[in-house]
Coordinates of C-alpha atoms in Angstrom, one line a residue:
X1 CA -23.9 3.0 1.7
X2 CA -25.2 5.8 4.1
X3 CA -23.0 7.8 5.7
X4 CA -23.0 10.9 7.9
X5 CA -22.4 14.6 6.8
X6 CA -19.3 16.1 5.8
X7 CA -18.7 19.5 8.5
X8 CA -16.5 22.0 8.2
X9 CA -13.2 22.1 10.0
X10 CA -14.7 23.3 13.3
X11 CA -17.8 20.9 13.3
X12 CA -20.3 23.3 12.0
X13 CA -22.7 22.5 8.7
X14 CA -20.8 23.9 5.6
X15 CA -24.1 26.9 4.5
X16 CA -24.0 29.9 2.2
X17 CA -24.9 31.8 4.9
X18 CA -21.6 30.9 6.9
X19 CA -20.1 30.8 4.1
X20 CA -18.1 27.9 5.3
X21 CA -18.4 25.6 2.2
X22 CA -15.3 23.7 0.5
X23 CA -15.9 23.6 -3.7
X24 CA -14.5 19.4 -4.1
X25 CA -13.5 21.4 -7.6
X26 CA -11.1 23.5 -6.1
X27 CA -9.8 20.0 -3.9
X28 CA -9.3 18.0 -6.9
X29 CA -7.5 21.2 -8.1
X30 CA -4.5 20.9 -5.7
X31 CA -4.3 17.8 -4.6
X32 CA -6.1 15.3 -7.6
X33 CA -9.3 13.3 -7.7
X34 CA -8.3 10.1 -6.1
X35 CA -6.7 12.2 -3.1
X36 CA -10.2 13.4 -2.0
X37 CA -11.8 10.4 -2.5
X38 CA -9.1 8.3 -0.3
X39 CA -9.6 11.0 2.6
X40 CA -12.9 10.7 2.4
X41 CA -13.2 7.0 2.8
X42 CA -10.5 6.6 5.4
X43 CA -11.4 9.6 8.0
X44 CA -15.2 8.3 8.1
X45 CA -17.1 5.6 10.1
X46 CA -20.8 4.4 9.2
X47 CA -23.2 6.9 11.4
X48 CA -20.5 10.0 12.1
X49 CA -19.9 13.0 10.7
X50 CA -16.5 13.8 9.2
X51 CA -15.0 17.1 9.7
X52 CA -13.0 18.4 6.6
X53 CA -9.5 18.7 7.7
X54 CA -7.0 19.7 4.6
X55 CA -4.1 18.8 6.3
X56 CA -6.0 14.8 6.2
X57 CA -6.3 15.6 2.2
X58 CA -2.5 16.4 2.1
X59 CA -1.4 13.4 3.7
X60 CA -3.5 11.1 1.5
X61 CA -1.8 13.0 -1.5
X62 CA 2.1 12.0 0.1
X63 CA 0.6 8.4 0.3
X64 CA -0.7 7.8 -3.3
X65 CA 3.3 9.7 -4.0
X66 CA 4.7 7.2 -1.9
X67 CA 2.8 4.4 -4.2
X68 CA 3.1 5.5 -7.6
X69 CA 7.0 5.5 -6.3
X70 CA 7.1 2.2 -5.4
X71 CA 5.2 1.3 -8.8
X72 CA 8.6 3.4 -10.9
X73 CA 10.7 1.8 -8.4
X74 CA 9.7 -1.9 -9.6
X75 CA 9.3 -1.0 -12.8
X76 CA 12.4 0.5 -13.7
X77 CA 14.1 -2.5 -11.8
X78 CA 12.4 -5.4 -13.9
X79 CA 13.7 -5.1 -16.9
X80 CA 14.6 -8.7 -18.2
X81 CA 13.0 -11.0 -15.8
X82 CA 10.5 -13.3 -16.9
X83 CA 7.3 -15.0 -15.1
X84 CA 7.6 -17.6 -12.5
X85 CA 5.2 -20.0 -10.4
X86 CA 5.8 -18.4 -7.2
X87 CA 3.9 -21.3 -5.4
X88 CA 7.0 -23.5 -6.4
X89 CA 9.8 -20.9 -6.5
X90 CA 13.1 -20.8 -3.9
X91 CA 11.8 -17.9 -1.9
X92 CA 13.9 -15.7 0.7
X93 CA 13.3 -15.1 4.4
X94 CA 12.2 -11.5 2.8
X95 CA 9.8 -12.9 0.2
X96 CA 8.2 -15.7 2.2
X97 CA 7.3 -12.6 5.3
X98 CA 5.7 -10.3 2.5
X99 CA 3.6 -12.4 1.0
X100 CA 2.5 -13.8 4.4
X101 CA 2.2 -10.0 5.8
X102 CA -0.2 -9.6 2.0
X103 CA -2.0 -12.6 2.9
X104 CA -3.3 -11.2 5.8
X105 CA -3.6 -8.0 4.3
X106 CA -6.1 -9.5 1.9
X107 CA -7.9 -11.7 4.8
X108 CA -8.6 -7.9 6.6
X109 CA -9.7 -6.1 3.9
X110 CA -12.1 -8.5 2.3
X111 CA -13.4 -8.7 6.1
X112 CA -13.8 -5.0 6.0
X113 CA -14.7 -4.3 2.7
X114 CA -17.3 -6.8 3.2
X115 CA -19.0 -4.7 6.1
X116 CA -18.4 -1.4 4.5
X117 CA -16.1 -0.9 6.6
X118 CA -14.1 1.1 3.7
X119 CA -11.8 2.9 6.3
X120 CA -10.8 0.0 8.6
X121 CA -9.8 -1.8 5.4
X122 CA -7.8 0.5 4.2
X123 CA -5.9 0.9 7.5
X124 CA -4.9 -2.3 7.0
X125 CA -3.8 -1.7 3.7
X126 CA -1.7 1.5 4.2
X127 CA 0.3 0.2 7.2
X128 CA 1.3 -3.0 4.9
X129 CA 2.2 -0.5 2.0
X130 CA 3.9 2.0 4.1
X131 CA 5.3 0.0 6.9
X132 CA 5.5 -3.7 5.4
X133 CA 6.3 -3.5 1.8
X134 CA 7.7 0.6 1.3
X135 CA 9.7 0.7 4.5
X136 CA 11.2 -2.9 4.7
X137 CA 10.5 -5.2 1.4
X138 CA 11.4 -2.5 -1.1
X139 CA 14.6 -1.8 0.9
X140 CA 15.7 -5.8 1.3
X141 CA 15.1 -5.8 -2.4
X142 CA 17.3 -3.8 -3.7
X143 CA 20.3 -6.4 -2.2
X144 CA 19.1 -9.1 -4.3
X145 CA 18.0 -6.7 -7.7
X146 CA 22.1 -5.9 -7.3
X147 CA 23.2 -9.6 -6.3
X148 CA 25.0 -11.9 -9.0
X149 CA 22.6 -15.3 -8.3
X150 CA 20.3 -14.8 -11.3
X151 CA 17.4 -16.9 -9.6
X152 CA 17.2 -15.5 -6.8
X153 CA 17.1 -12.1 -8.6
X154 CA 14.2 -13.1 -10.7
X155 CA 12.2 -14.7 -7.9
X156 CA 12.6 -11.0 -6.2
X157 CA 11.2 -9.9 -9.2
X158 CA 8.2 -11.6 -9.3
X159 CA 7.5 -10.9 -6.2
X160 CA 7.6 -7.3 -6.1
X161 CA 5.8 -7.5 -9.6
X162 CA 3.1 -9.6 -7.8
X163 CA 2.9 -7.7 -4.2
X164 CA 2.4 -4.2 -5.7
X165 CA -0.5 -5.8 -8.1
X166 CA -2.0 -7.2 -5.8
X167 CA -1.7 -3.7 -3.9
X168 CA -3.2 -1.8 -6.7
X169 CA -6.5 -4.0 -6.9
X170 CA -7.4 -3.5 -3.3
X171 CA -6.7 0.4 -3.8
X172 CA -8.7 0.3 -7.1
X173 CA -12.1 1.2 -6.0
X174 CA -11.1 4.1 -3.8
X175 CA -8.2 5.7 -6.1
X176 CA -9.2 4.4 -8.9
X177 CA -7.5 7.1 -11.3
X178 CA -3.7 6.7 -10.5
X179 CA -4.2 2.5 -9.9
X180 CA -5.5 2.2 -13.4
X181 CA -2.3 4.3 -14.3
X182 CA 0.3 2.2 -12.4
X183 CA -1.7 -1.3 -14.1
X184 CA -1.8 -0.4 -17.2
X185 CA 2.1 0.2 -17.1
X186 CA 2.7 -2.8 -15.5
X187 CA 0.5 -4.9 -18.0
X188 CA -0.2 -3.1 -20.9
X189 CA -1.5 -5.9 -23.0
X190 CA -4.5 -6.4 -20.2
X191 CA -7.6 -4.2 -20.5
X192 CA -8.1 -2.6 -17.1
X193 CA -7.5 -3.4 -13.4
X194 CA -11.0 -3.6 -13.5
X195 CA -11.5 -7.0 -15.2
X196 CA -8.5 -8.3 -13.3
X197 CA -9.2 -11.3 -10.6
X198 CA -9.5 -9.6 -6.9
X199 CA -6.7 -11.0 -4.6
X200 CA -7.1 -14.1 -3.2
X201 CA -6.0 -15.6 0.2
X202 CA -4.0 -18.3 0.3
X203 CA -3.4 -21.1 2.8
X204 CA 0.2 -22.0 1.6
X205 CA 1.6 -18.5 2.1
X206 CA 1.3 -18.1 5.8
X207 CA 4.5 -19.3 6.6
X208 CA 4.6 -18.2 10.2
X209 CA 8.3 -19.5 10.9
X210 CA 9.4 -16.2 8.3
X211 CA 7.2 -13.9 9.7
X212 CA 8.6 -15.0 13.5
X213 CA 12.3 -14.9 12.1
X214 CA 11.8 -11.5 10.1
X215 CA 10.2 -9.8 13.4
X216 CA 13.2 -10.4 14.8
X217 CA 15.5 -9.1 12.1
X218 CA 13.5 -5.7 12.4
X219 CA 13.4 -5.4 15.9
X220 CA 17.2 -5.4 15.7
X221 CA 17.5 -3.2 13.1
X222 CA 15.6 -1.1 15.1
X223 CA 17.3 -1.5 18.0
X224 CA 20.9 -0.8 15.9
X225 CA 19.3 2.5 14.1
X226 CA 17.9 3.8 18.0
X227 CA 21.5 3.5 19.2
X228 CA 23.2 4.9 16.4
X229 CA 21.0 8.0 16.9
X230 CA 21.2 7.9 20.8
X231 CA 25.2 7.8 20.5
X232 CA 25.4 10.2 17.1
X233 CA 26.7 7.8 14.5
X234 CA 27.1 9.3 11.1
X235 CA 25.5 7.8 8.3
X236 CA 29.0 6.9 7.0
X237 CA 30.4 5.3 9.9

């Protein structure tokens, strides 16, 4: 993999003389290891040169936050459940979309990941785990981990059990430090995320009638949280 320099902030070659260099030691400091390694994957294209900008390093530090809370969220909600066959389960409008949206998640960043393209895959992945599966999935979930039908709380389960897995494989070789953290929690009777299975597309889950149906659902939520603000709605009315 060849890629171009690293510059500081204003474009010019980090030099003693300028004095302009960054110590990664002092990076990995403040913000961790797989922080810096995220930013420098994601900001970069094959052939440019990447200008260091901390505020870049800082958001890729509230993203890996916003996983490794997802990962305590599931965990601390699947106490109890126990392993099902997904491909045969009684899956939810909510479950069928998300592990459509992750099947083409998977599709993009093997395509990607494939070219090099380590950035453009890991687009794809951050807007499925920040918009898709943090912002929506997570949120739908917490209806059925509180509901009284015991199946249907168990297939929820699995599935957030199996989404964020699947999540933390494709992160793996770019943060490797906090995904072998969050998998060894998860399954502490396996070795390492590294000799896990990669992700796998597969043709039964694109269920395109749930992702049609729960495009509409958001875009009415949406619509119902824009006029709540637009009119000044409290939160408890």
């Amino acid at each position: 993999l060849i890629h171009g320099l690293i510059r500081d902030p204003q474009g010019r070659k980090m030099s003693k003389s300028l004095g302009n260099g960054v110590d990664p030691f002092d990076v990995v400091e403040k913000y961790g290891c797989d922080s810096l390694r995220y930013f420098l994957n994601t900001n970069s294209s094959p052939g440019l040169d990447l200008r260091y900008d901390e505020t870049k390093i800082e958001s890729s530090w509230n993203y890996l936050n916003k996983v490794w809370n997802i990962s305590r969220y599931v965990m601390m909600n699947i106490e109890g459940y126990h392993e099902v066959d997904l491909k045969h389960a009684k899956l939810n409008l909510a479950s069928r979309w998300i592990l459509a949206r992750l099947n083409q998640v998977i599709k993009e960043v093997d395509y990607n990941f494939d070219k090099y393209e380590f950035g453009e895959g890991n687009k794809a992945l951050y807007n499925f785990v920040w918009n898709d599966f943090a912002s929506w999935y997570v949120e739908i979930s917490k209806v059925d981990l509180q509901s009284d039908d015991a199946e249907n709380k168990n297939i929820t389960q699995n599935v957030l059990v199996y989404v964020l897995m699947q999540i933390i494989k494709m992160l793996h070789p770019i943060v490797p430090f906090i995904t072998e953290e969050i998998y060894g929690a998860l399954v502490p009777e396996e070795e390492s995320s590294m000799m896990s299975k990669w992700p796998e597309y597969k043709e039964e889950w694109k269920f395109p009638r749930a992702t049609e149906v729960m495009e509409h659902v958001k875009a009415i939520t949406r619509g119902i949280r824009n006029m709540r603000a637009e009119m000044n709605v409290p939160n408890n009315k």
